[in-house]
CSV table of C-alpha atoms in Angstrom, one decimal:
chain,number,residue,atom,x,y,z
A,1,GLN,CA,14.7,0.1,-20.7
A,2,MET,CA,15.6,3.3,-22.5
A,3,ALA,CA,16.1,6.4,-20.3
A,4,PRO,CA,13.6,9.1,-21.1
A,5,GLU,CA,14.7,11.7,-23.6
A,6,PRO,CA,16.4,14.6,-21.9
A,7,VAL,CA,14.2,17.7,-22.1
A,8,ASN,CA,16.8,20.1,-20.8
A,9,VAL,CA,20.6,20.4,-20.5
A,10,ASN,CA,20.7,19.5,-16.8
A,11,GLU,CA,19.3,16.0,-17.6
A,12,PHE,CA,22.3,15.3,-19.8
A,13,GLN,CA,24.5,15.4,-16.6
A,14,GLU,CA,22.8,12.4,-15.2
A,15,LEU,CA,23.2,10.5,-18.5
A,16,ALA,CA,26.9,11.4,-18.4
A,17,ARG,CA,27.2,10.1,-14.9
A,18,GLN,CA,25.7,6.8,-15.9
A,19,ALA,CA,27.9,6.5,-19.0
A,20,LEU,CA,31.3,7.4,-17.5
A,21,PRO,CA,33.7,5.7,-15.1
A,22,LYS,CA,33.6,7.6,-11.8
A,23,MET,CA,37.1,9.0,-12.2
A,24,TYR,CA,36.3,10.6,-15.5
A,25,TYR,CA,32.9,11.8,-14.5
A,26,GLU,CA,34.4,13.5,-11.4
A,27,PHE,CA,37.2,14.9,-13.5
A,28,PHE,CA,34.6,16.8,-15.6
A,29,THR,CA,32.2,17.8,-12.9
A,30,GLY,CA,34.7,18.7,-10.2
A,31,GLY,CA,35.8,22.1,-9.0
A,32,ALA,CA,38.5,23.5,-6.7
A,33,GLU,CA,38.7,22.8,-3.0
A,34,ASP,CA,35.3,23.3,-1.3
A,35,GLU,CA,33.6,23.8,-4.6
A,36,HIS,CA,32.0,27.0,-3.3
A,37,THR,CA,32.6,28.9,-6.6
A,38,LEU,CA,31.4,25.8,-8.5
A,39,ARG,CA,28.0,26.0,-6.9
A,40,GLU,CA,27.9,29.8,-7.0
A,41,ASN,CA,28.7,29.9,-10.8
A,42,VAL,CA,25.3,28.3,-11.4
A,43,GLU,CA,23.3,29.7,-8.4
A,44,ALA,CA,24.3,33.3,-9.0
A,45,PHE,CA,22.0,33.3,-12.1
A,46,CYS,CA,19.1,32.7,-9.7
A,47,LYS,CA,19.6,36.1,-8.1
A,48,ILE,CA,19.0,37.9,-11.4
A,49,THR,CA,15.4,38.4,-12.6
A,50,ILE,CA,14.3,39.2,-16.1
A,51,ARG,CA,12.0,42.3,-16.7
A,52,PRO,CA,10.0,41.2,-19.7
A,53,ARG,CA,8.3,43.7,-22.1
A,54,VAL,CA,5.0,42.8,-23.6
A,55,LEU,CA,3.1,43.6,-26.8
A,56,VAL,CA,6.3,43.6,-28.9
A,57,ASP,CA,6.2,41.9,-32.3
A,58,VAL,CA,8.1,38.8,-31.7
A,59,SER,CA,6.8,36.8,-34.6
A,60,GLN,CA,10.4,36.6,-36.0
A,61,ILE,CA,13.3,36.0,-33.6
A,62,ASN,CA,16.8,36.4,-35.0
A,63,MET,CA,19.6,35.1,-32.8
A,64,SER,CA,22.4,35.2,-35.3
A,65,THR,CA,25.5,37.3,-34.5
A,66,THR,CA,29.2,37.7,-35.4
A,67,VAL,CA,32.1,37.2,-33.1
A,68,PHE,CA,35.4,38.7,-34.4
A,69,GLY,CA,33.8,38.9,-37.8
A,70,TYR,CA,32.7,35.3,-37.9
A,71,GLY,CA,29.0,34.7,-38.3
A,72,ILE,CA,27.4,32.2,-35.9
A,73,SER,CA,23.8,31.1,-35.6
A,74,ALA,CA,23.4,32.1,-32.0
A,75,PRO,CA,25.6,33.7,-29.3
A,76,ILE,CA,26.6,30.3,-27.9
A,77,MET,CA,30.1,29.0,-28.4
A,78,ILE,CA,32.0,25.9,-27.2
A,79,SER,CA,34.4,26.6,-24.4
A,80,PRO,CA,37.8,24.9,-24.3
A,81,THR,CA,37.7,21.8,-22.2
A,82,SER,CA,40.4,19.2,-22.1
A,83,MET,CA,40.5,15.5,-23.0
A,84,HIS,CA,37.2,14.8,-24.7
A,85,GLN,CA,38.2,11.2,-25.3
A,86,PHE,CA,37.6,10.7,-21.6
A,87,ALA,CA,33.9,11.4,-22.4
A,88,HIS,CA,33.6,9.6,-25.8
A,89,PRO,CA,36.0,7.6,-28.1
A,90,GLN,CA,35.6,10.1,-30.9
A,91,GLY,CA,36.7,12.9,-28.6
A,92,GLU,CA,37.1,16.4,-30.0
A,93,LEU,CA,36.3,15.2,-33.5
A,94,ALA,CA,32.7,14.6,-32.5
A,95,THR,CA,32.5,17.9,-30.7
A,96,ALA,CA,33.9,19.8,-33.7
A,97,ARG,CA,31.4,18.1,-36.1
A,98,ALA,CA,28.6,19.1,-33.8
A,99,ALA,CA,29.8,22.7,-33.6
A,100,ALA,CA,30.0,22.8,-37.4
A,101,ALA,CA,26.4,21.3,-37.7
A,102,CYS,CA,25.1,24.0,-35.3
A,103,ASN,CA,27.0,26.7,-37.1
A,104,THR,CA,29.0,27.9,-34.1
A,105,ILE,CA,32.6,28.3,-32.9
A,106,MET,CA,34.5,25.7,-31.0
A,107,VAL,CA,37.6,26.7,-29.0
A,108,LEU,CA,39.9,23.7,-29.0
A,109,SER,CA,41.7,23.0,-25.8
A,110,PHE,CA,45.5,23.1,-25.7
A,111,THR,CA,45.2,19.7,-23.8
A,112,SER,CA,42.8,18.1,-26.3
A,113,SER,CA,42.9,14.3,-26.8
A,114,CYS,CA,42.8,14.7,-30.6
A,115,THR,CA,45.5,16.8,-32.4
A,116,VAL,CA,45.1,20.3,-33.8
A,117,GLU,CA,45.4,18.7,-37.3
A,118,GLU,CA,42.9,16.0,-36.7
A,119,VAL,CA,40.3,18.4,-35.5
A,120,ALA,CA,41.0,20.8,-38.4
A,121,SER,CA,40.5,18.1,-41.0
A,122,SER,CA,37.4,16.6,-39.3
A,123,CYS,CA,35.0,19.2,-40.6
A,124,ASP,CA,34.6,22.7,-42.0
A,125,ALA,CA,33.9,25.2,-39.2
A,126,THR,CA,35.3,28.3,-37.5
A,127,ARG,CA,37.7,27.2,-34.8
A,128,PHE,CA,39.7,29.1,-32.2
A,129,PHE,CA,42.7,27.6,-30.3
A,130,GLN,CA,43.2,27.8,-26.6
A,131,LEU,CA,46.7,28.4,-25.3
A,132,TYR,CA,48.7,27.8,-22.1
A,133,VAL,CA,52.2,29.1,-22.0
A,134,PHE,CA,54.8,26.5,-21.1
A,135,LYS,CA,58.2,27.0,-19.5
A,136,ARG,CA,59.4,25.8,-22.8
A,137,ARG,CA,58.2,28.7,-24.9
A,138,ASP,CA,59.2,26.8,-28.1
A,139,ILE,CA,56.5,24.2,-27.5
A,140,THR,CA,53.8,26.9,-27.1
A,141,ALA,CA,55.2,28.7,-30.2
A,142,GLN,CA,55.1,25.4,-32.2
A,143,LEU,CA,51.4,24.8,-31.3
A,144,VAL,CA,50.5,28.4,-32.2
A,145,GLN,CA,52.1,27.9,-35.6
A,146,ARG,CA,50.3,24.6,-36.1
A,147,ALA,CA,47.0,26.2,-35.2
A,148,GLU,CA,47.6,29.0,-37.6
A,149,ARG,CA,48.7,26.7,-40.4
A,150,ASN,CA,45.5,24.6,-39.9
A,151,GLY,CA,43.1,27.5,-40.2
A,152,TYR,CA,42.3,28.3,-36.5
A,153,LYS,CA,41.1,31.9,-36.5
A,154,ALA,CA,42.0,33.2,-33.0
A,155,LEU,CA,44.0,32.3,-29.9
A,156,VAL,CA,42.5,32.1,-26.5
A,157,LEU,CA,45.2,32.7,-23.9
A,158,THR,CA,44.0,31.1,-20.6
A,159,ALA,CA,45.5,33.4,-18.0
A,160,ASP,CA,44.2,32.0,-14.7
A,161,THR,CA,46.4,28.9,-14.5
A,162,PRO,CA,50.0,29.7,-13.4
A,163,ARG,CA,49.4,26.5,-11.5
A,164,LEU,CA,46.6,24.0,-11.4
A,165,GLY,CA,43.9,24.6,-8.9
A,166,ARG,CA,43.4,22.0,-6.2
A,167,ARG,CA,40.8,19.6,-7.5
A,168,GLU,CA,40.3,17.2,-4.7
A,169,ALA,CA,38.3,14.6,-6.6
A,170,ASP,CA,41.2,14.1,-9.0
A,171,ILE,CA,43.6,13.8,-6.1
A,172,ARG,CA,41.4,11.2,-4.4
A,173,ASN,CA,40.9,9.3,-7.6
A,174,LYS,CA,44.6,9.4,-8.5
A,175,MET,CA,43.6,10.8,-11.8
A,176,ILE,CA,45.9,9.7,-14.6
A,177,SER,CA,46.1,11.7,-17.7
A,178,PRO,CA,47.2,9.9,-20.9
A,179,GLN,CA,50.0,11.0,-23.2
A,180,LEU,CA,48.5,14.0,-25.0
A,181,LYS,CA,48.8,13.7,-28.7
A,182,ASN,CA,49.5,17.4,-29.4
A,183,PHE,CA,52.8,17.1,-27.6
A,184,GLU,CA,54.0,13.8,-29.1
A,185,GLY,CA,57.7,14.2,-29.9
A,186,LEU,CA,57.7,17.6,-28.1
A,187,LEU,CA,57.6,16.6,-24.4
A,188,SER,CA,56.5,13.7,-22.3
A,189,THR,CA,53.3,13.9,-20.3
A,190,GLU,CA,54.2,10.7,-18.6
A,191,VAL,CA,54.6,12.1,-15.1
A,192,VAL,CA,55.1,9.5,-12.4
A,193,THR,CA,53.6,10.6,-9.1
A,194,ASP,CA,52.2,8.7,-6.1
A,195,ARG,CA,50.6,11.8,-4.6
A,196,GLY,CA,47.2,12.1,-6.2
A,197,SER,CA,46.7,13.4,-9.7
A,198,ASN,CA,49.4,13.4,-12.4
A,199,LEU,CA,47.7,16.4,-14.0
A,200,GLU,CA,48.9,18.5,-11.1
A,201,ALA,CA,52.4,17.2,-11.4
A,202,PHE,CA,52.3,17.8,-15.2
A,203,THR,CA,51.3,21.4,-14.9
A,204,LEU,CA,53.7,22.1,-12.1
A,205,GLY,CA,56.5,20.7,-14.4
A,206,ASN,CA,55.4,22.5,-17.5
A,207,PHE,CA,53.3,25.6,-17.0
A,208,ASP,CA,55.2,28.9,-16.9
A,209,ALA,CA,54.2,30.6,-13.6
A,210,SER,CA,56.3,33.7,-14.5
A,211,PHE,CA,54.3,34.6,-17.6
A,212,SER,CA,52.9,38.1,-17.1
A,213,TRP,CA,51.4,41.1,-18.9
A,214,LYS,CA,54.8,42.2,-20.4
A,215,ASP,CA,55.0,38.8,-22.1
A,216,ILE,CA,52.0,39.4,-24.2
A,217,GLU,CA,54.3,41.3,-26.6
A,218,TRP,CA,56.2,38.0,-27.2
A,219,LEU,CA,53.0,36.2,-27.9
A,220,LYS,CA,51.9,38.9,-30.4
A,221,SER,CA,55.3,38.6,-32.1
A,222,ILE,CA,54.9,35.0,-33.0
A,223,THR,CA,51.4,35.1,-34.5
A,224,ASN,CA,49.1,37.2,-36.7
A,225,LEU,CA,46.0,35.8,-35.1
A,226,PRO,CA,43.8,37.9,-32.7
A,227,ILE,CA,44.5,37.1,-29.1
A,228,LEU,CA,41.7,36.8,-26.5
A,229,ILE,CA,42.4,36.6,-22.8
A,230,LYS,CA,40.3,34.1,-20.8
A,231,GLY,CA,40.1,34.4,-17.1
A,232,VAL,CA,39.5,38.1,-16.5
A,233,LEU,CA,37.4,38.7,-13.4
A,234,THR,CA,38.2,42.3,-12.4
A,235,CYS,CA,38.0,45.8,-13.8
A,236,GLU,CA,41.8,46.2,-13.2
A,237,ASP,CA,42.6,43.3,-15.5
A,238,ALA,CA,40.0,44.3,-18.0
A,239,ILE,CA,41.8,47.7,-18.3
A,240,LYS,CA,45.2,46.1,-18.6
A,241,ALA,CA,43.9,43.8,-21.4
A,242,VAL,CA,42.8,46.8,-23.4
A,243,GLU,CA,46.2,48.6,-22.7
A,244,VAL,CA,48.3,45.7,-24.1
A,245,GLY,CA,46.2,45.5,-27.2
A,246,ILE,CA,44.3,42.3,-26.7
A,247,ALA,CA,41.5,41.6,-29.2
A,248,GLY,CA,38.9,40.5,-26.6
A,249,VAL,CA,38.4,39.1,-23.1
A,250,ILE,CA,36.5,36.1,-21.7
A,251,VAL,CA,35.1,36.6,-18.3
A,252,SER,CA,35.8,33.2,-16.7
A,253,ASN,CA,36.9,31.6,-13.5
A,254,HIS,CA,37.9,28.4,-15.3
A,255,GLY,CA,34.6,26.6,-14.5
A,256,ALA,CA,35.5,27.1,-10.8
A,257,ARG,CA,38.4,24.8,-11.2
A,258,GLN,CA,41.2,27.2,-10.2
A,259,LEU,CA,40.8,29.6,-7.2
A,260,ASP,CA,37.9,28.7,-5.0
A,261,TYR,CA,36.0,31.7,-3.6
A,262,SER,CA,36.8,33.7,-6.7
A,263,PRO,CA,33.5,35.3,-7.7
A,264,ALA,CA,30.7,33.7,-9.7
A,265,THR,CA,31.4,35.0,-13.3
A,266,ILE,CA,27.9,36.4,-13.8
A,267,SER,CA,28.4,38.6,-10.7
A,268,VAL,CA,31.4,40.3,-12.1
A,269,LEU,CA,30.5,40.4,-15.8
A,270,GLU,CA,29.1,44.0,-15.6
A,271,GLU,CA,32.2,45.3,-13.8
A,272,VAL,CA,34.4,44.0,-16.6
A,273,VAL,CA,32.0,45.2,-19.4
A,274,SER,CA,31.9,48.8,-18.0
A,275,ALA,CA,35.7,48.9,-17.5
A,276,ILE,CA,36.2,47.9,-21.1
A,277,GLY,CA,33.6,50.4,-22.3
A,278,GLY,CA,33.0,48.9,-25.7
A,279,LYS,CA,36.6,49.0,-26.8
A,280,ILE,CA,36.8,45.3,-27.4
A,281,PRO,CA,34.3,42.4,-27.2
A,282,VAL,CA,33.6,40.7,-23.9
A,283,LEU,CA,32.6,37.0,-24.0
A,284,PHE,CA,31.2,35.1,-21.0
A,285,ASP,CA,31.9,31.7,-19.5
A,286,GLY,CA,30.7,29.8,-16.5
A,287,GLY,CA,27.5,28.3,-15.2
A,288,ILE,CA,25.4,28.5,-18.3
A,289,ARG,CA,22.7,25.8,-18.1
A,290,ARG,CA,19.6,27.5,-19.5
A,291,GLY,CA,18.5,29.9,-22.3
A,292,THR,CA,17.5,32.4,-19.5
A,293,ASP,CA,21.2,32.3,-18.3
A,294,ILE,CA,22.3,33.3,-21.7
A,295,PHE,CA,19.7,36.1,-21.9
A,296,LYS,CA,21.0,37.5,-18.6
A,297,ALA,CA,24.6,37.4,-19.7
A,298,LEU,CA,23.7,39.2,-22.9
A,299,ALA,CA,21.7,41.8,-21.0
A,300,LEU,CA,24.7,42.4,-18.8
A,301,GLY,CA,26.9,43.1,-21.8
A,302,ALA,CA,28.4,39.9,-23.0
A,303,GLN,CA,28.6,39.5,-26.8
A,304,ALA,CA,28.3,35.7,-26.6
A,305,VAL,CA,28.6,33.0,-24.1
A,306,LEU,CA,30.8,29.9,-24.0
A,307,VAL,CA,29.5,26.5,-22.7
A,308,GLY,CA,31.8,23.9,-21.2
A,309,ARG,CA,30.5,21.1,-19.0
A,310,PRO,CA,27.1,20.7,-20.7
A,311,VAL,CA,28.8,20.1,-24.0
A,312,VAL,CA,30.9,17.4,-22.3
A,313,TYR,CA,27.8,15.8,-20.8
A,314,GLY,CA,26.1,15.7,-24.1
A,315,LEU,CA,29.2,14.1,-25.7
A,316,ALA,CA,29.5,11.5,-22.9
A,317,ALA,CA,25.8,10.6,-23.2
A,318,ILE,CA,25.4,10.2,-27.0
A,319,GLY,CA,28.5,11.5,-28.7
A,320,GLU,CA,28.2,14.1,-31.5
A,321,GLN,CA,24.4,14.0,-31.4
A,322,GLY,CA,24.5,14.8,-27.7
A,323,VAL,CA,26.6,17.9,-28.3
A,324,LYS,CA,24.2,19.0,-31.0
A,325,ARG,CA,21.2,18.4,-28.8
A,326,VAL,CA,22.8,20.4,-25.9
A,327,ILE,CA,23.5,23.4,-28.2
A,328,GLU,CA,20.1,23.2,-29.9
A,329,MET,CA,18.3,23.0,-26.5
A,330,LEU,CA,20.1,26.2,-25.3
A,331,LYS,CA,19.3,27.9,-28.6
A,332,ASN,CA,15.6,27.0,-28.4
A,333,GLU,CA,15.5,28.2,-24.8
A,334,LEU,CA,17.2,31.4,-25.7
A,335,GLU,CA,14.8,32.0,-28.5
A,336,LEU,CA,11.8,31.4,-26.2
A,337,ALA,CA,13.3,33.7,-23.5
A,338,MET,CA,13.8,36.5,-26.1
A,339,ALA,CA,10.2,36.1,-27.4
A,340,LEU,CA,8.7,36.1,-23.9
A,341,ALA,CA,10.9,39.1,-22.8
A,342,GLY,CA,9.9,41.1,-25.9
A,343,CYS,CA,13.3,41.0,-27.8
A,344,PRO,CA,13.1,40.0,-31.4
A,345,THR,CA,16.9,40.5,-32.0
A,346,LEU,CA,20.0,40.3,-29.8
A,347,LYS,CA,20.3,44.1,-30.1
A,348,ASP,CA,17.0,44.5,-28.4
A,349,ILE,CA,18.3,42.8,-25.3
A,350,SER,CA,19.1,45.7,-23.0
A,351,ARG,CA,20.4,46.3,-19.5
A,352,GLY,CA,16.8,47.3,-18.6
A,353,HIS,CA,15.7,43.7,-19.3
A,354,VAL,CA,17.3,42.4,-16.1
A,355,GLN,CA,17.4,43.3,-12.5
A,356,THR,CA,20.2,42.2,-10.2
A,357,GLU,CA,19.9,41.3,-6.5
A,358,HIS,CA,21.8,44.6,-5.7
A,359,GLU,CA,19.3,46.7,-7.7
A,360,ARG,CA,16.3,44.9,-6.0
A,361,PHE,CA,17.9,45.6,-2.6
A,362,LYS,CA,18.4,49.3,-3.4
A,363,SER,CA,14.9,49.7,-4.6
A,364,ARG,CA,13.6,48.4,-1.3
A,365,LEU,CA,15.7,50.9,0.7
């Protein structure tokens, strides 16, 4: 018989588990090592309470906002996640069409299964392009130029991956990544290894572990697009990002796939926001599963949030429609949270609308 219609985003994960081969499901769901940060990314939201205000006129709720000058229907964007064809045959084309239908921004992964060009021609939407810097800088430069030519509006430099984190499910499953179409004719992703995942071998062979703050100048010299840095978790790095002239930062721990025991992103968002002091936008990534999670991130200073795994679960379950459903569910939940907390617009969501565990502890002292 038909499975019951999912009523929240978490229920799509079970549908994805049923739809996917174990290796691919575990590739998407897995985190680094003990998966401590993976659990914390979600659970840390439970430690923040909402302080609702009553008797506010919430007959009209407006969730629309702009990110780097591009209008979106709600502060919910699609995070860069690799290889969508593992989830669904239409891969990133389905995801991009869903993003366009929901009037939001998709960040296309550097390691997508569909090419930069295919995604660009699949639909009309605002797209950003995620970037890793390879030892062969010419390959990175070529992809930047292709993204720019194909109308991508910003670059998202993922800075937390000088090497790939230890994802033990992939090692156990001997996860094999296919030849990535973006690199056809540029480099081979056929890595032969008998020790666990070939993704690990691929990144070790290709990612530039020497890339550092001083190299941002090089990146700026090859593009006119704004550059965002994804993977900032400390006030020190937030200040550095402003100093080198970055356009924005994304507070992210790579979905807990890199350094285990790095902090849950929601627990460091405020530290980063206050270090940046409004000079550039701060976006948030990691553990978003509910509209209330989005509300909390916005109250703590994020301009918008990015959603990764839930989008992939929707894609795996029912393709383009699934991605649309996931984004619509989060939008509807955010709208309800805003109404019940007494916030008719995003500007009304203030720091006073949430209380962290630390603040509750202090108030009891």
